[in-house]
CSV table of C-alpha atoms in Angstrom, one decimal:
chain,number,residue,atom,x,y,z
A,1,MET,CA,203.9,181.7,23.7
A,2,PRO,CA,204.7,178.0,25.3
A,3,GLY,CA,201.9,176.5,26.8
A,4,PHE,CA,204.0,173.1,27.8
A,5,GLN,CA,202.4,170.1,28.7
A,6,ARG,CA,205.2,169.4,31.0
A,7,HIS,CA,207.8,171.7,32.3
A,8,VAL,CA,210.7,169.8,34.2
A,9,PHE,CA,213.2,171.6,36.3
A,10,VAL,CA,216.6,170.3,37.6
A,11,CYS,CA,218.4,172.1,40.3
A,12,VAL,CA,221.7,172.9,39.1
A,13,ASN,CA,222.7,175.0,42.3
A,14,GLU,CA,226.1,174.8,43.5
A,15,ARG,CA,227.1,175.1,47.1
A,16,PRO,CA,231.0,175.2,48.4
A,17,PRO,CA,232.8,172.0,48.9
A,18,GLY,CA,232.3,170.5,52.4
A,19,ASN,CA,228.6,172.1,52.8
A,20,PRO,CA,227.2,169.4,55.0
A,21,LYS,CA,223.9,169.1,52.9
A,22,GLY,CA,226.0,168.7,49.7
A,23,CYS,CA,224.6,170.1,46.5
A,24,CYS,CA,222.4,169.0,43.3
A,25,LYS,CA,225.6,170.4,41.1
A,26,SER,CA,228.0,168.1,42.6
A,27,LYS,CA,225.7,165.2,42.4
A,28,GLY,CA,225.6,165.4,38.5
A,29,SER,CA,222.6,167.7,37.8
A,30,GLU,CA,224.0,169.1,34.8
A,31,GLN,CA,224.6,165.6,33.3
A,32,VAL,CA,220.6,165.0,34.2
A,33,ARG,CA,219.9,168.2,32.7
A,34,ASP,CA,221.9,167.6,29.4
A,35,GLU,CA,220.2,163.7,29.0
A,36,LEU,CA,216.8,165.2,29.4
A,37,LYS,CA,217.3,168.0,26.9
A,38,LYS,CA,218.8,165.6,24.4
A,39,GLN,CA,216.3,162.9,24.6
A,40,LEU,CA,213.4,165.3,24.7
A,41,ALA,CA,214.7,166.8,21.6
A,42,ALA,CA,215.6,163.5,19.7
A,43,LEU,CA,211.8,162.4,20.5
A,44,GLY,CA,210.4,165.6,19.1
A,45,LEU,CA,209.0,167.1,22.0
A,46,LYS,CA,210.4,170.5,21.9
A,47,GLY,CA,207.2,173.0,22.5
A,48,ALA,CA,205.5,170.3,24.2
A,49,VAL,CA,208.0,169.5,27.1
A,50,ARG,CA,210.8,171.6,28.3
A,51,ALA,CA,213.6,170.9,30.7
A,52,ASN,CA,215.1,173.8,32.5
A,53,ASN,CA,217.7,174.6,34.8
A,54,ALA,CA,216.4,175.6,38.4
A,55,GLY,CA,218.1,177.5,41.0
A,56,CYS,CA,218.2,176.0,44.7
A,57,LEU,CA,214.9,173.9,45.0
A,58,ASP,CA,215.7,173.4,48.9
A,59,GLN,CA,216.0,169.8,48.8
A,60,CYS,CA,219.8,169.6,48.8
A,61,GLU,CA,220.1,166.6,50.8
A,62,THR,CA,218.3,164.3,48.5
A,63,GLY,CA,219.3,165.6,45.2
A,64,VAL,CA,219.7,165.6,42.4
A,65,THR,CA,216.3,167.2,42.7
A,66,VAL,CA,214.0,167.5,39.7
A,67,VAL,CA,210.2,168.8,39.9
A,68,VAL,CA,207.6,168.5,36.9
A,69,TYR,CA,204.8,170.7,36.6
A,70,PRO,CA,202.3,171.3,36.4
A,71,GLU,CA,201.6,168.4,38.3
A,72,GLN,CA,204.4,169.1,41.0
A,73,VAL,CA,206.0,165.8,41.2
A,74,TRP,CA,209.2,165.9,43.1
A,75,TYR,CA,211.8,163.5,42.6
A,76,GLY,CA,215.1,162.8,44.3
A,77,HIS,CA,218.5,161.0,44.0
A,78,VAL,CA,218.0,161.3,40.2
A,79,THR,CA,220.9,160.2,37.9
A,80,VAL,CA,221.5,160.2,34.1
A,81,GLU,CA,220.4,156.3,34.0
A,82,ASP,CA,216.9,157.7,35.4
A,83,VAL,CA,216.4,159.7,32.7
A,84,PRO,CA,214.8,157.4,29.8
A,85,GLU,CA,212.0,155.8,32.4
A,86,LEU,CA,211.4,159.4,33.6
A,87,ILE,CA,210.8,160.4,30.1
A,88,GLU,CA,208.9,157.3,28.9
A,89,ARG,CA,206.8,156.8,32.0
A,90,HIS,CA,206.1,160.3,33.5
A,91,ILE,CA,206.9,162.7,30.5
A,92,LEU,CA,205.0,160.4,28.0
A,93,ARG,CA,202.5,158.0,29.6
A,94,GLY,CA,201.8,160.5,32.5
A,95,GLU,CA,202.6,157.4,35.0
A,96,TYR,CA,204.8,158.8,38.0
A,97,VAL,CA,207.8,157.2,38.7
A,98,GLU,CA,207.3,155.8,42.3
A,99,ARG,CA,210.8,154.6,43.0
A,100,LEU,CA,212.2,158.1,42.6
A,101,MET,CA,209.7,160.1,44.0
A,102,LEU,CA,210.4,162.1,47.5
A,103,PRO,CA,208.3,160.8,50.2
A,104,ASP,CA,205.4,162.8,51.7
A,105,GLN,CA,203.6,164.9,48.8
A,106,PRO,CA,200.3,165.5,50.2
A,107,HIS,CA,199.6,168.2,47.5
A,108,LEU,CA,199.1,165.0,45.1
A,109,ALA,CA,196.5,163.7,47.2
A,110,GLY,CA,197.4,160.2,46.4
A,111,ARG,CA,197.3,160.5,42.7
A,112,LEU,CA,200.1,158.8,40.8
A,113,SER,CA,199.3,159.7,37.2
A,114,SER,CA,198.4,162.5,35.0
A,115,PRO,CA,197.2,162.7,31.5
A,116,ALA,CA,199.5,161.2,29.0
A,117,LEU,CA,201.3,163.4,26.6
A,118,VAL,CA,199.3,164.8,23.7
A,119,ARG,CA,202.2,164.3,21.1
A,120,PRO,CA,203.0,166.9,18.7
A,121,PRO,CA,202.6,166.4,15.0
A,122,ALA,CA,205.8,165.1,13.3
A,123,LYS,CA,207.6,167.9,11.2
A,124,GLU,CA,207.3,167.6,7.6
A,125,LYS,CA,210.8,166.9,5.9
B,1,MET,CA,208.7,167.8,51.6
B,2,PRO,CA,207.4,170.9,50.0
B,3,GLY,CA,204.0,171.3,48.5
B,4,PHE,CA,204.2,174.7,47.1
B,5,GLN,CA,200.7,176.5,46.5
B,6,ARG,CA,202.4,178.4,43.7
B,7,HIS,CA,205.9,178.2,42.6
B,8,VAL,CA,207.4,181.2,40.9
B,9,PHE,CA,210.3,180.9,38.4
B,10,VAL,CA,212.2,183.8,37.5
B,11,CYS,CA,214.6,183.7,34.5
B,12,VAL,CA,217.9,184.8,35.5
B,13,ASN,CA,219.8,183.6,32.1
B,14,GLU,CA,222.8,185.6,30.9
B,15,ARG,CA,223.5,186.1,27.2
B,16,PRO,CA,226.7,187.8,25.9
B,17,PRO,CA,226.3,191.4,25.5
B,18,GLY,CA,225.0,192.6,21.9
B,19,ASN,CA,222.9,189.7,21.5
B,20,PRO,CA,219.8,190.9,19.7
B,21,LYS,CA,217.2,188.9,21.8
B,22,GLY,CA,218.9,190.5,24.9
B,23,CYS,CA,218.5,188.6,28.3
B,24,CYS,CA,216.5,188.4,31.2
B,25,LYS,CA,219.4,189.0,33.4
B,26,SER,CA,220.4,192.3,31.6
B,27,LYS,CA,217.0,193.5,32.0
B,28,GLY,CA,217.2,193.4,35.7
B,29,SER,CA,215.9,189.7,36.7
B,30,GLU,CA,218.1,189.4,39.7
B,31,GLN,CA,216.3,192.3,41.2
B,32,VAL,CA,213.0,191.0,40.6
B,33,ARG,CA,213.8,187.6,41.8
B,34,ASP,CA,215.2,189.3,45.3
B,35,GLU,CA,212.3,191.5,45.6
B,36,LEU,CA,209.6,188.7,45.2
B,37,LYS,CA,211.7,186.6,47.5
B,38,LYS,CA,212.1,189.4,50.0
B,39,GLN,CA,208.3,190.5,49.9
B,40,LEU,CA,207.2,186.7,50.2
B,41,ALA,CA,209.3,186.3,53.3
B,42,ALA,CA,207.9,189.2,54.8
B,43,LEU,CA,204.5,188.0,54.5
B,44,GLY,CA,205.2,184.5,56.2
B,45,LEU,CA,204.4,182.5,52.9
B,46,LYS,CA,207.8,180.3,53.1
B,47,GLY,CA,206.6,176.9,52.5
B,48,ALA,CA,203.3,178.0,50.7
B,49,VAL,CA,204.9,179.9,47.8
B,50,ARG,CA,208.9,179.8,46.8
B,51,ALA,CA,210.4,182.1,44.2
B,52,ASN,CA,213.1,180.4,42.2
B,53,ASN,CA,215.9,181.2,39.7
B,54,ALA,CA,215.3,179.6,36.5
B,55,GLY,CA,217.5,179.2,33.2
B,56,CYS,CA,216.5,180.6,29.8
B,57,LEU,CA,212.5,180.2,29.6
B,58,ASP,CA,213.0,181.0,25.7
B,59,GLN,CA,210.9,184.2,25.9
B,60,CYS,CA,214.1,186.5,25.8
B,61,GLU,CA,212.7,189.3,23.8
B,62,THR,CA,210.1,190.0,26.2
B,63,GLY,CA,212.1,189.6,29.5
B,64,VAL,CA,212.1,190.0,32.3
B,65,THR,CA,210.0,186.5,31.8
B,66,VAL,CA,208.2,185.1,35.2
B,67,VAL,CA,206.2,181.8,35.0
B,68,VAL,CA,203.9,181.0,37.8
B,69,TYR,CA,203.2,177.1,38.6
B,70,PRO,CA,201.0,175.0,38.8
B,71,GLU,CA,198.7,177.5,36.6
B,72,GLN,CA,201.6,178.2,34.0
B,73,VAL,CA,201.0,181.8,33.8
B,74,TRP,CA,203.6,183.3,31.9
B,75,TYR,CA,204.3,187.1,32.4
B,76,GLY,CA,206.7,189.3,30.4
B,77,HIS,CA,208.5,192.8,30.7
B,78,VAL,CA,208.5,192.5,34.6
B,79,THR,CA,210.2,195.0,36.7
B,80,VAL,CA,210.8,195.5,40.5
B,81,GLU,CA,207.8,197.8,40.6
B,82,ASP,CA,205.3,194.9,39.4
B,83,VAL,CA,206.1,192.7,42.2
B,84,PRO,CA,203.8,194.2,44.8
B,85,GLU,CA,200.9,193.8,42.4
B,86,LEU,CA,202.0,190.0,41.5
B,87,ILE,CA,202.2,189.0,45.0
B,88,GLU,CA,198.6,190.7,46.0
B,89,ARG,CA,196.8,189.9,43.0
B,90,HIS,CA,198.1,186.6,41.6
B,91,ILE,CA,200.0,185.0,44.5
B,92,LEU,CA,197.7,185.9,47.2
B,93,ARG,CA,194.1,186.1,45.5
B,94,GLY,CA,194.8,184.1,42.7
B,95,GLU,CA,193.9,186.8,39.8
B,96,TYR,CA,196.0,187.1,37.4
B,97,VAL,CA,197.7,190.3,36.3
B,98,GLU,CA,196.5,190.8,32.7
B,99,ARG,CA,198.6,193.6,31.9
B,100,LEU,CA,201.6,191.8,32.4
B,101,MET,CA,200.6,188.6,30.7
B,102,LEU,CA,202.2,187.4,27.6
B,103,PRO,CA,199.7,187.1,24.8
B,104,ASP,CA,198.5,183.9,23.4
B,105,GLN,CA,198.3,181.3,26.4
B,106,PRO,CA,196.0,179.1,25.0
B,107,HIS,CA,196.6,176.3,27.4
B,108,LEU,CA,194.8,178.7,29.9
B,109,ALA,CA,191.8,178.1,27.7
B,110,GLY,CA,190.7,181.7,28.8
B,111,ARG,CA,190.9,181.4,32.5
B,112,LEU,CA,192.3,184.4,34.5
B,113,SER,CA,192.1,183.1,37.9
B,114,SER,CA,193.1,180.3,40.1
B,115,PRO,CA,191.9,179.6,43.6
B,116,ALA,CA,193.2,182.1,46.2
B,117,LEU,CA,196.2,180.9,48.5
B,118,VAL,CA,195.3,179.2,51.7
B,119,ARG,CA,197.6,181.4,54.0
B,120,PRO,CA,199.8,179.0,56.3
B,121,PRO,CA,199.0,179.5,60.1
B,122,ALA,CA,201.4,182.5,61.6
B,123,LYS,CA,204.0,181.2,63.8
B,124,GLU,CA,203.9,181.7,67.3
B,125,LYS,CA,206.5,184.0,68.8
């Protein structure tokens, strides 16, 4: 049974072309998800961190939308180029990436960090 | 910006017919998601609680899989008939529904409850 230290949900919802809100899929969310999965796997974090597809997270205008649990930090306008920083700072060190955070997250009560990840033991070869 | 008190992710992943693990979609996950969304809306909980589609949560054998954040409580074998109890007990009162919990969730450290939901004020008509 997984007890993920961080569980990253990436909106991959698709809306019809021409929808004024746009959608995360058309903004590259699948590439963001793929890059997250690839880099997390390369770091040996399977079992500790999971990146998941999510349906519409209701933040279409500011997509690609990513939310990291359990701390519930919302990120917007995320691109593939942002993935290394999200992993290095937030996922590993617990430091939220302020420049990507959506505004007005009162549930965080001003917190900008969570405990650093406890790295799983390296697998024997 | 949403600060959900509880965010419920329902796996709606589909695997090809004949996959030995099965998949949550073939076990009725879309109906579970729809019923969750319907009942949460009827209770006026929009903004406080959200039910979301999720991609594969890697618990295919024990699907339909549901995980409730921020507490990260994992449920398995969830059916449409279980939705009222999940909402009444876990979502509203914060009491986890033990009979549906997947085994071995050490990240909960034995906790079986979280704070009750703070109900949003009723909208004026």
